[in-house]
Every structure is written in C-alpha cells, then in structure tokens.
Tab-separated table of C-alpha atoms in Angstrom:
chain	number	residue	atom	x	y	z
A	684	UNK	CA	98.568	-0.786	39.262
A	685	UNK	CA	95.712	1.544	38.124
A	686	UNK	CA	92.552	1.605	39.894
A	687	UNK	CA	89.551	0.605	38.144
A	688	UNK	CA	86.095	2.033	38.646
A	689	UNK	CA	82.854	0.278	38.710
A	690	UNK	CA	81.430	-0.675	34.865
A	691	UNK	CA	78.709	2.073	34.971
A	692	UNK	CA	80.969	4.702	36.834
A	693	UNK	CA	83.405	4.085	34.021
A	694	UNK	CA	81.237	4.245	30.745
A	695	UNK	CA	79.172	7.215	31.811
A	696	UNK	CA	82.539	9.154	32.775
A	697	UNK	CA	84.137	8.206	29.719
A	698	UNK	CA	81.991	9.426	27.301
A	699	UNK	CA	80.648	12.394	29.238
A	700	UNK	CA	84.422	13.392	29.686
A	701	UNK	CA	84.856	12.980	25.930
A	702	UNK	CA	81.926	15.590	25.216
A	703	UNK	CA	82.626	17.972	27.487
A	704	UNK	CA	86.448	18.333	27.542
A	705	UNK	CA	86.604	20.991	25.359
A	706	UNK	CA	88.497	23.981	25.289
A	707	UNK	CA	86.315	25.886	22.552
A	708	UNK	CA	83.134	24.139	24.680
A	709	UNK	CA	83.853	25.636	27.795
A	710	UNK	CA	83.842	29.529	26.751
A	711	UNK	CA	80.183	28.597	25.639
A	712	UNK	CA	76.680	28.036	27.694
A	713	UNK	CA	75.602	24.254	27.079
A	714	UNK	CA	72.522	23.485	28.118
A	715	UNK	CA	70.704	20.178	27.476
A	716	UNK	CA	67.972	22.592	26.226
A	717	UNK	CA	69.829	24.401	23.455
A	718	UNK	CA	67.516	23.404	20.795
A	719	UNK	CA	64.567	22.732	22.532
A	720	UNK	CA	62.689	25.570	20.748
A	721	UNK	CA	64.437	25.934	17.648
A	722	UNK	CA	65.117	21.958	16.776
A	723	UNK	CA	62.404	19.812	19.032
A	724	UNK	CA	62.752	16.539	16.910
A	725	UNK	CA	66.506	16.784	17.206
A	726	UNK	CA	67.395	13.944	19.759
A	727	UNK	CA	64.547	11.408	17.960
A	728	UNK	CA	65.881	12.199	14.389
A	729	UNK	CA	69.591	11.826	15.469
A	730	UNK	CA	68.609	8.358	17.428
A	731	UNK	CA	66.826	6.941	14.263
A	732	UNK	CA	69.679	7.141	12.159
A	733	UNK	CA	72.219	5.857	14.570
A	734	UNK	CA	70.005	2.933	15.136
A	735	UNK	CA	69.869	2.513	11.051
A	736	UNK	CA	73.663	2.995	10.776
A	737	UNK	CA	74.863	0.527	13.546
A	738	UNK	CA	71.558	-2.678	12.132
A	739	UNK	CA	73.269	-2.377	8.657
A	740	UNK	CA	77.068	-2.708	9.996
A	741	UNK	CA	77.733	-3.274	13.923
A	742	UNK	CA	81.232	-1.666	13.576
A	743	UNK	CA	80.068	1.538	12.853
A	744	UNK	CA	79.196	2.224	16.421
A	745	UNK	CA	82.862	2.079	18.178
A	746	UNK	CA	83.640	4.242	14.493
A	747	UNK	CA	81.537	7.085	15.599
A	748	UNK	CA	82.188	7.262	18.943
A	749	UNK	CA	86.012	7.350	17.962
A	750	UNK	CA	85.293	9.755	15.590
A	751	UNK	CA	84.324	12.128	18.527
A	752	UNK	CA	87.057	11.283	20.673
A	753	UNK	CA	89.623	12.201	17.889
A	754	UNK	CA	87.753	15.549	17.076
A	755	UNK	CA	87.161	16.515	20.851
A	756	UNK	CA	91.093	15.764	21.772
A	757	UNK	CA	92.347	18.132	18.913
A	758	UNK	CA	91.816	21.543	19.515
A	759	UNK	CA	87.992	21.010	21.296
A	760	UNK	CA	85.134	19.231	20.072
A	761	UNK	CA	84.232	21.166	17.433
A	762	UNK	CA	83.606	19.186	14.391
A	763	UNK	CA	87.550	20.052	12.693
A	764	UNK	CA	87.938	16.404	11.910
A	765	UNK	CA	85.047	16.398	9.317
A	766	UNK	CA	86.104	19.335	7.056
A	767	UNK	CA	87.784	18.266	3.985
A	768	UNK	CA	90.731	20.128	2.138
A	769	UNK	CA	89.803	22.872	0.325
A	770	UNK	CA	93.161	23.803	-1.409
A	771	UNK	CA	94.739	27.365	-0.696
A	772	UNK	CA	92.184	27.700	2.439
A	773	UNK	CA	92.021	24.635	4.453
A	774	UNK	CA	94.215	21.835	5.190
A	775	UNK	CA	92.235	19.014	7.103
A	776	UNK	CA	92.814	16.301	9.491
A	777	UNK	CA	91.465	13.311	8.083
A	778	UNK	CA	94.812	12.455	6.193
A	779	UNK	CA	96.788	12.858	9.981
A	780	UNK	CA	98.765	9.761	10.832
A	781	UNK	CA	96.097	8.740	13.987
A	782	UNK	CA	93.104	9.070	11.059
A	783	UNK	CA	94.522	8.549	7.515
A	784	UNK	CA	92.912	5.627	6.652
A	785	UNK	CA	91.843	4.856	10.664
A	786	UNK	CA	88.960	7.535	10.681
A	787	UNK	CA	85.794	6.435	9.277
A	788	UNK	CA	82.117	7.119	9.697
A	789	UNK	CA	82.318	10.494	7.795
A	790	UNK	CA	79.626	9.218	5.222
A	791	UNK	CA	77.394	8.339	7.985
A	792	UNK	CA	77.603	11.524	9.734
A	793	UNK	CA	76.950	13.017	6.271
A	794	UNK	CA	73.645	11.289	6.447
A	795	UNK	CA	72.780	12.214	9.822
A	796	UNK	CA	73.248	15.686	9.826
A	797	UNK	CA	71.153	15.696	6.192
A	798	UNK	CA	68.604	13.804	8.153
A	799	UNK	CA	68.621	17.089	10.924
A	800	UNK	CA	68.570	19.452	8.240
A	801	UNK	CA	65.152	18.245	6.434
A	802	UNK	CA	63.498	18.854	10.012
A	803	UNK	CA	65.762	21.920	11.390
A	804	UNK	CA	67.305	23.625	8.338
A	805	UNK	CA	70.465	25.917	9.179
A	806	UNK	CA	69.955	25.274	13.150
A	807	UNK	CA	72.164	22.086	14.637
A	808	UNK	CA	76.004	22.727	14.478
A	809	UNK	CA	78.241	19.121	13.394
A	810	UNK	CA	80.105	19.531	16.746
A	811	UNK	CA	76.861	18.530	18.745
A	812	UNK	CA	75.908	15.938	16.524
A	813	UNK	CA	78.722	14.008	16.684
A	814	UNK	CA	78.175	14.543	20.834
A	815	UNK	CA	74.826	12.965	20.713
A	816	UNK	CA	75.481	10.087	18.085
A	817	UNK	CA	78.544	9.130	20.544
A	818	UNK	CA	76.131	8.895	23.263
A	819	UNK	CA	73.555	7.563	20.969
A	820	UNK	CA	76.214	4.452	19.400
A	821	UNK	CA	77.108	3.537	23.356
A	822	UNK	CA	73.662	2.945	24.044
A	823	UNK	CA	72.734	1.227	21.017
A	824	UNK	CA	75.148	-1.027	21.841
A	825	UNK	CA	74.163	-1.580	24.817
A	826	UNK	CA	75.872	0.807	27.382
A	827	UNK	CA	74.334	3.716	29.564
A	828	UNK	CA	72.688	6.437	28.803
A	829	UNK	CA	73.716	10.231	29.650
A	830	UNK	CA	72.716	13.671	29.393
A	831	UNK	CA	74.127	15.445	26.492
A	832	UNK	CA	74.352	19.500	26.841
A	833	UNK	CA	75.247	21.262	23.213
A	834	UNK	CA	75.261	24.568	22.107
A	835	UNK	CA	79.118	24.196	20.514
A	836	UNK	CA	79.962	25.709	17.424
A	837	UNK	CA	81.684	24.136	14.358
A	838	UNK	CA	85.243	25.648	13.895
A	839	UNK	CA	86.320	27.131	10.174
A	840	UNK	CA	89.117	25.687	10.210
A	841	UNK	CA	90.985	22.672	11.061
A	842	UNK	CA	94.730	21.647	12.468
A	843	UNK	CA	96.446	18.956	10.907
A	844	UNK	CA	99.679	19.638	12.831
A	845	UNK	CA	97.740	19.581	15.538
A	846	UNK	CA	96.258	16.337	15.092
A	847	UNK	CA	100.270	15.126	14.236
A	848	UNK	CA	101.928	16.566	17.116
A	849	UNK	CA	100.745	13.963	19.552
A	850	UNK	CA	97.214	15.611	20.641
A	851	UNK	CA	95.695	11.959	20.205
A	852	UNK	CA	97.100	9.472	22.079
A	853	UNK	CA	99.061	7.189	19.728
A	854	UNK	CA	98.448	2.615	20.516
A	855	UNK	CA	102.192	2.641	21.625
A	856	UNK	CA	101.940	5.607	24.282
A	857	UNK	CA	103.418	4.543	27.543
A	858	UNK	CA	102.022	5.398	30.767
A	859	UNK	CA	103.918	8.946	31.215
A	860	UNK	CA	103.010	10.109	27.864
A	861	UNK	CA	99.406	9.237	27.786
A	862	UNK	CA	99.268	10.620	31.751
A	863	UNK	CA	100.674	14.037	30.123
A	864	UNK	CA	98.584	14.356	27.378
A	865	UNK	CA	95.552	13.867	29.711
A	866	UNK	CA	96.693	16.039	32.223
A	867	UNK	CA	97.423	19.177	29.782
A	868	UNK	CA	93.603	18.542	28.819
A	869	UNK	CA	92.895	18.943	32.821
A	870	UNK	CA	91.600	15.448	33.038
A	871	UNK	CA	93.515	13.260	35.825
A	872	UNK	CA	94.669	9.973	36.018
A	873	UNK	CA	91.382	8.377	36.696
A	874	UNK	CA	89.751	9.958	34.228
A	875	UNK	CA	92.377	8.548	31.410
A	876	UNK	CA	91.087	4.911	33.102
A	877	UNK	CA	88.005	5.873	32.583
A	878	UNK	CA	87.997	7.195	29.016
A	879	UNK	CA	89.980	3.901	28.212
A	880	UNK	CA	86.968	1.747	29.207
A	881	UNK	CA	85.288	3.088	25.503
A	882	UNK	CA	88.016	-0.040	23.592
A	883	UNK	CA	85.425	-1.958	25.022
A	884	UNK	CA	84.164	-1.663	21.235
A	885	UNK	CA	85.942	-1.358	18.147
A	886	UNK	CA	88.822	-3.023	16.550
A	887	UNK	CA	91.821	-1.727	15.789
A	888	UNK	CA	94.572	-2.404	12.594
A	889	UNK	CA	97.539	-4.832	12.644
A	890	UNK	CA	99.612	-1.866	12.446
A	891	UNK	CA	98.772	-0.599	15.581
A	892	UNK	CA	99.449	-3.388	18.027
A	893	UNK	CA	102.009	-5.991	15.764
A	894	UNK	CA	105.129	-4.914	17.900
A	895	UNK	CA	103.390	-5.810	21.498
A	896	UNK	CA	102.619	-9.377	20.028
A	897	UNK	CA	105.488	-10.102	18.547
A	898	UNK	CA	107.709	-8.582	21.376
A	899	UNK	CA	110.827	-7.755	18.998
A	900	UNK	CA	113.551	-5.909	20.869
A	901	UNK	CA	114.589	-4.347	17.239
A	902	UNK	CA	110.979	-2.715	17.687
A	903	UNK	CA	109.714	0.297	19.525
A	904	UNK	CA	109.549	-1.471	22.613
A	905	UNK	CA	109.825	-4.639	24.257
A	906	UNK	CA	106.272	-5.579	25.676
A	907	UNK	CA	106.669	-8.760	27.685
A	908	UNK	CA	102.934	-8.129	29.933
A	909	UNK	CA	101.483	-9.818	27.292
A	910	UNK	CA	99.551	-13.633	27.426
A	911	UNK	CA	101.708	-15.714	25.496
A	912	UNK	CA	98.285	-17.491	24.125
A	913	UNK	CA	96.328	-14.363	23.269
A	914	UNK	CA	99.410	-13.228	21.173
A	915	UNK	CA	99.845	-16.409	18.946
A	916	UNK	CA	96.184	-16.002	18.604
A	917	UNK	CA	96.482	-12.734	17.600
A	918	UNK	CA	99.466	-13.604	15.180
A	919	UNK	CA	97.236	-16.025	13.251
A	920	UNK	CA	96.007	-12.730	11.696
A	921	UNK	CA	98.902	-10.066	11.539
A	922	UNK	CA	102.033	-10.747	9.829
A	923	UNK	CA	105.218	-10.245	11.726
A	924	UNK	CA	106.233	-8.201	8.470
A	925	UNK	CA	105.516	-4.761	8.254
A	926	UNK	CA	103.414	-4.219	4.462
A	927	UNK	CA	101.896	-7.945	5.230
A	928	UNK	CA	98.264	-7.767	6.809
A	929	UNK	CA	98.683	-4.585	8.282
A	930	UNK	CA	94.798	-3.888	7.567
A	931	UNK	CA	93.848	-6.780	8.996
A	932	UNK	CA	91.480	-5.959	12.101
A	933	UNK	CA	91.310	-7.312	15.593
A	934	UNK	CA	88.642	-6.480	18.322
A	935	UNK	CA	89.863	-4.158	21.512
A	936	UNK	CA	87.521	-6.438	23.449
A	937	UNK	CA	87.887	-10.427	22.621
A	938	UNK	CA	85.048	-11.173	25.139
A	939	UNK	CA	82.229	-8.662	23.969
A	940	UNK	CA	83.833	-7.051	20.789
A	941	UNK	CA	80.248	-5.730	20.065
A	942	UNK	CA	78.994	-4.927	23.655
A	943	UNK	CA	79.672	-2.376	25.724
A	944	UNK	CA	80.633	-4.094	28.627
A	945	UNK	CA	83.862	-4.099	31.337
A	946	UNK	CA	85.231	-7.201	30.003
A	947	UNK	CA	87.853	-4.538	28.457
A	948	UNK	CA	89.647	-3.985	32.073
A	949	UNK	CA	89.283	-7.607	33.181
A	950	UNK	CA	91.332	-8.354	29.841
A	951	UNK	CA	94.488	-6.002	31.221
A	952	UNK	CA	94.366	-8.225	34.569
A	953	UNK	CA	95.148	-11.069	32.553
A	954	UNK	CA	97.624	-9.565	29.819
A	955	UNK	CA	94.860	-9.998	27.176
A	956	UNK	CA	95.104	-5.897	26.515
A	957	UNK	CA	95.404	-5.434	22.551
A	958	UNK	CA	97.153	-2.191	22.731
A	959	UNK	CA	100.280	-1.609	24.301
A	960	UNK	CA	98.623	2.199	25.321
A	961	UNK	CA	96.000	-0.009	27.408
A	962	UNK	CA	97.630	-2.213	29.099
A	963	UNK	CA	99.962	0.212	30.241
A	964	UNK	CA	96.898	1.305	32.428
A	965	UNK	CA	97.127	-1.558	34.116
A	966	UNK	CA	101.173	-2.772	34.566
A	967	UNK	CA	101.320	1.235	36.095
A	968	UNK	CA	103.925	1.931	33.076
C-alpha cells in the first residue's frame, strides 16, 4: 500500500515537483526574482487572467495545470507542447496520442502571454508562464500557494516521438511502469504519490478509464479493485463499446471535482479511483 502524505504536504510537492523537474531547467539559475526588474507587473497580470479564464469555464483550471505537467515531463518544461507544426521545420506534440484531442487550454495561454506582452514586450519566456498559471489555477481553485522561480527558456523545437514513447504516463500504467518513468526523471516513489494528488481536479475521457469499469478480461487488463457501485455509476455515461461515448467526460475527483482538496486519495481507499494509473498507487501494483 502506498503511503499518503498530509493534504498540504501533497499539493505543494506536487506542483512544485512539476515546475522544477526539468532537465533543460536545471542547467539554468531560477530565481523567484528573474523578472523583477525587467517585468514587475508580471505575477499580477498573469493572476488576472487566470482568474478571468477559470470564472468563465471552471474546467479550464485542471486544463492548464495539465498542460504543464505534459510539457514539463517531455523533454523539460520548456514550453514544446505549445508550438504548432510548421511543415519541413517542426513537427509538434499537440497531435501525440496523450494530447491529440486531450490537450487543451492553448487558446487561453495565447491570451495570457498577449496579456504579458502589452506590459513586458519581448521579456517573459512561455515556459515560465505556464509555471506560474499552474500555480496560479491550483490556487484559484482553492489549493496552496507556492513560490515559483523562472528564468527557463522556450525550446525551438519540439519532440513528438518523445511525447509517444511513453514520457507521459499513460491512464492504464501499472505501478512498475509509472515507478520507472518517475524514477528516470529522479523523482522517487513518494514523489509520484504526491504529483498524483493534482487528479484532484479535472476530468478525464471515456476512453481513458472504460476498461477498469467494465473489467473485460478480452481488455488490457483485468481491474477487479474497483467499487462495484462507482463503476455502474460510471457506466451510465461511457459505453462499453469502443467509438460509443468515448468523449464523454467524468471527474478524477467525484467528491470535489472542482476543489482542490484530498478527497482524491481517500477515493483509492475505497476503490472509487477513476484511473486504473491511480489506483494502482494505492493496491501497491
């Protein structure tokens, strides 16, 4: 059984984890400071528009936060994930299988970093605004606050293979895989529990958890740590049938799909864990 950290212990380590586990990151001086001179209205500006972005649609919180998970765990957190094909030059990673059609909040970083621009033209890189809005969405929605040190730079070029080849942890990882992937980053077991604690927001497709409900043998695997009354519940809105619903969203947290709360881990002690990935965390694989 995996051992589970206090709520605040577990938030503040999972996103501060997230932002700082990056290769490219850590041949570079961060410094909380970094544009202190050259960008003072940087933190209010970027807080603003998060605010704006998660009133108008609640969702859009756990979407940006995800979004810098997915850019930080390919290749370092430097902004790949939001460069679009450019054909003969660059090949991106938005169509990879973990963000084709998965991925979203591009448009709203788009907004953000054109809200930086009118008062810091040519000054904040993308990498370190999608640091602070993660920080920013987690405590909009309720969740701690931490200090965020930037100074990364945006990369030129982005990695779909990379993004393919298992670099983000795929909703049907088991225990060994996702303890592998973690470890090559140089983050240990307890910090995988602890980066885990972020599905306390955010929903997440038919696609990616119809096997565990529907525990068919014929299927990846055969998840049987599952609460026989969360899955019909679940059922009610994805199709056994792969092409049938597969779109159709469910929240990572049932108790506070909106909050950022623990409820997520207390979910895994009862079977309630959406993803087969999380509650592997707690059945120990």
């Amino acid at each position: 059984m995996a051992y589970f950290p206090s709520y605040r212990v577990i938030i503040t380590l999972a996103i501060l984890l997230v932002s700082l586990s990056s290769s490219s990151a850590k041949k570079q001086e961060l410094s909380s400071h970094f544009y202190k001179h050259s960008c003072p209205e940087l933190f209010s500006t970027v807080k603003c528009a998060v605010r704006n972005a998660i009133k108008n649609e609640t969702r859009m919180g756990a979407s940006l936060l995800r979004l810098h998970f997915h850019d930080c765990f390919v290749n370092g957190c430097d902004a790949s994930i939001l460069l679009d094909d450019v054909t003969g030059s660059i090949t991106g990673e938005k169509t990879a299988g973990p963000n084709n059609n998965s991925a979203r909040g591009f448009d709203t970083i788009d907004t953000i970093k054109s809200a930086v621009e009118k008062v810091c033209p040519a000054t904040v890189s993308c990498a370190d605004i999608l640091a602070i809005v993660a920080r920013d969405s987690v405590v909009q929605l309720g969740g701690p606050t931490w200090e965020v040190k930037l100074g990364r730079r945006d990369s030129l070029n982005a990695s779909l293979a990379a993004a393919n080849n298992g670099s983000i942890p795929a909703p049907t990882s088991s225990l060994a895989n996702l303890t592998a992937r973690f470890n090559q980053l140089g983050l240990s077991n307890r910090d995988l529990v602890a980066l885990s604690g972020a599905h306390t927001i955010g929903q997440a497709r038919c696609t990616s958890f119809r096997n565990r409900i529907y525990n068919d043998t014929n299927r990846i695997y055969n998840d049987t740590n599952i609460n026989s009354i969360f899955a019909a519940q679940r059922q009610a809105n994805c199709p056994s049938a792969s092409g049938l619903g597969d779109n159709n969203l469910a929240p990572l947290d049932r108790i506070t799909p909106r909050r950022f709360y623990n409820h997520y881990f207390n979910n895994l002690v009862s079977k309630n864990g959406l993803l087969h990935s999380d509650q592997e965390l707690f059945n120990g694989g």
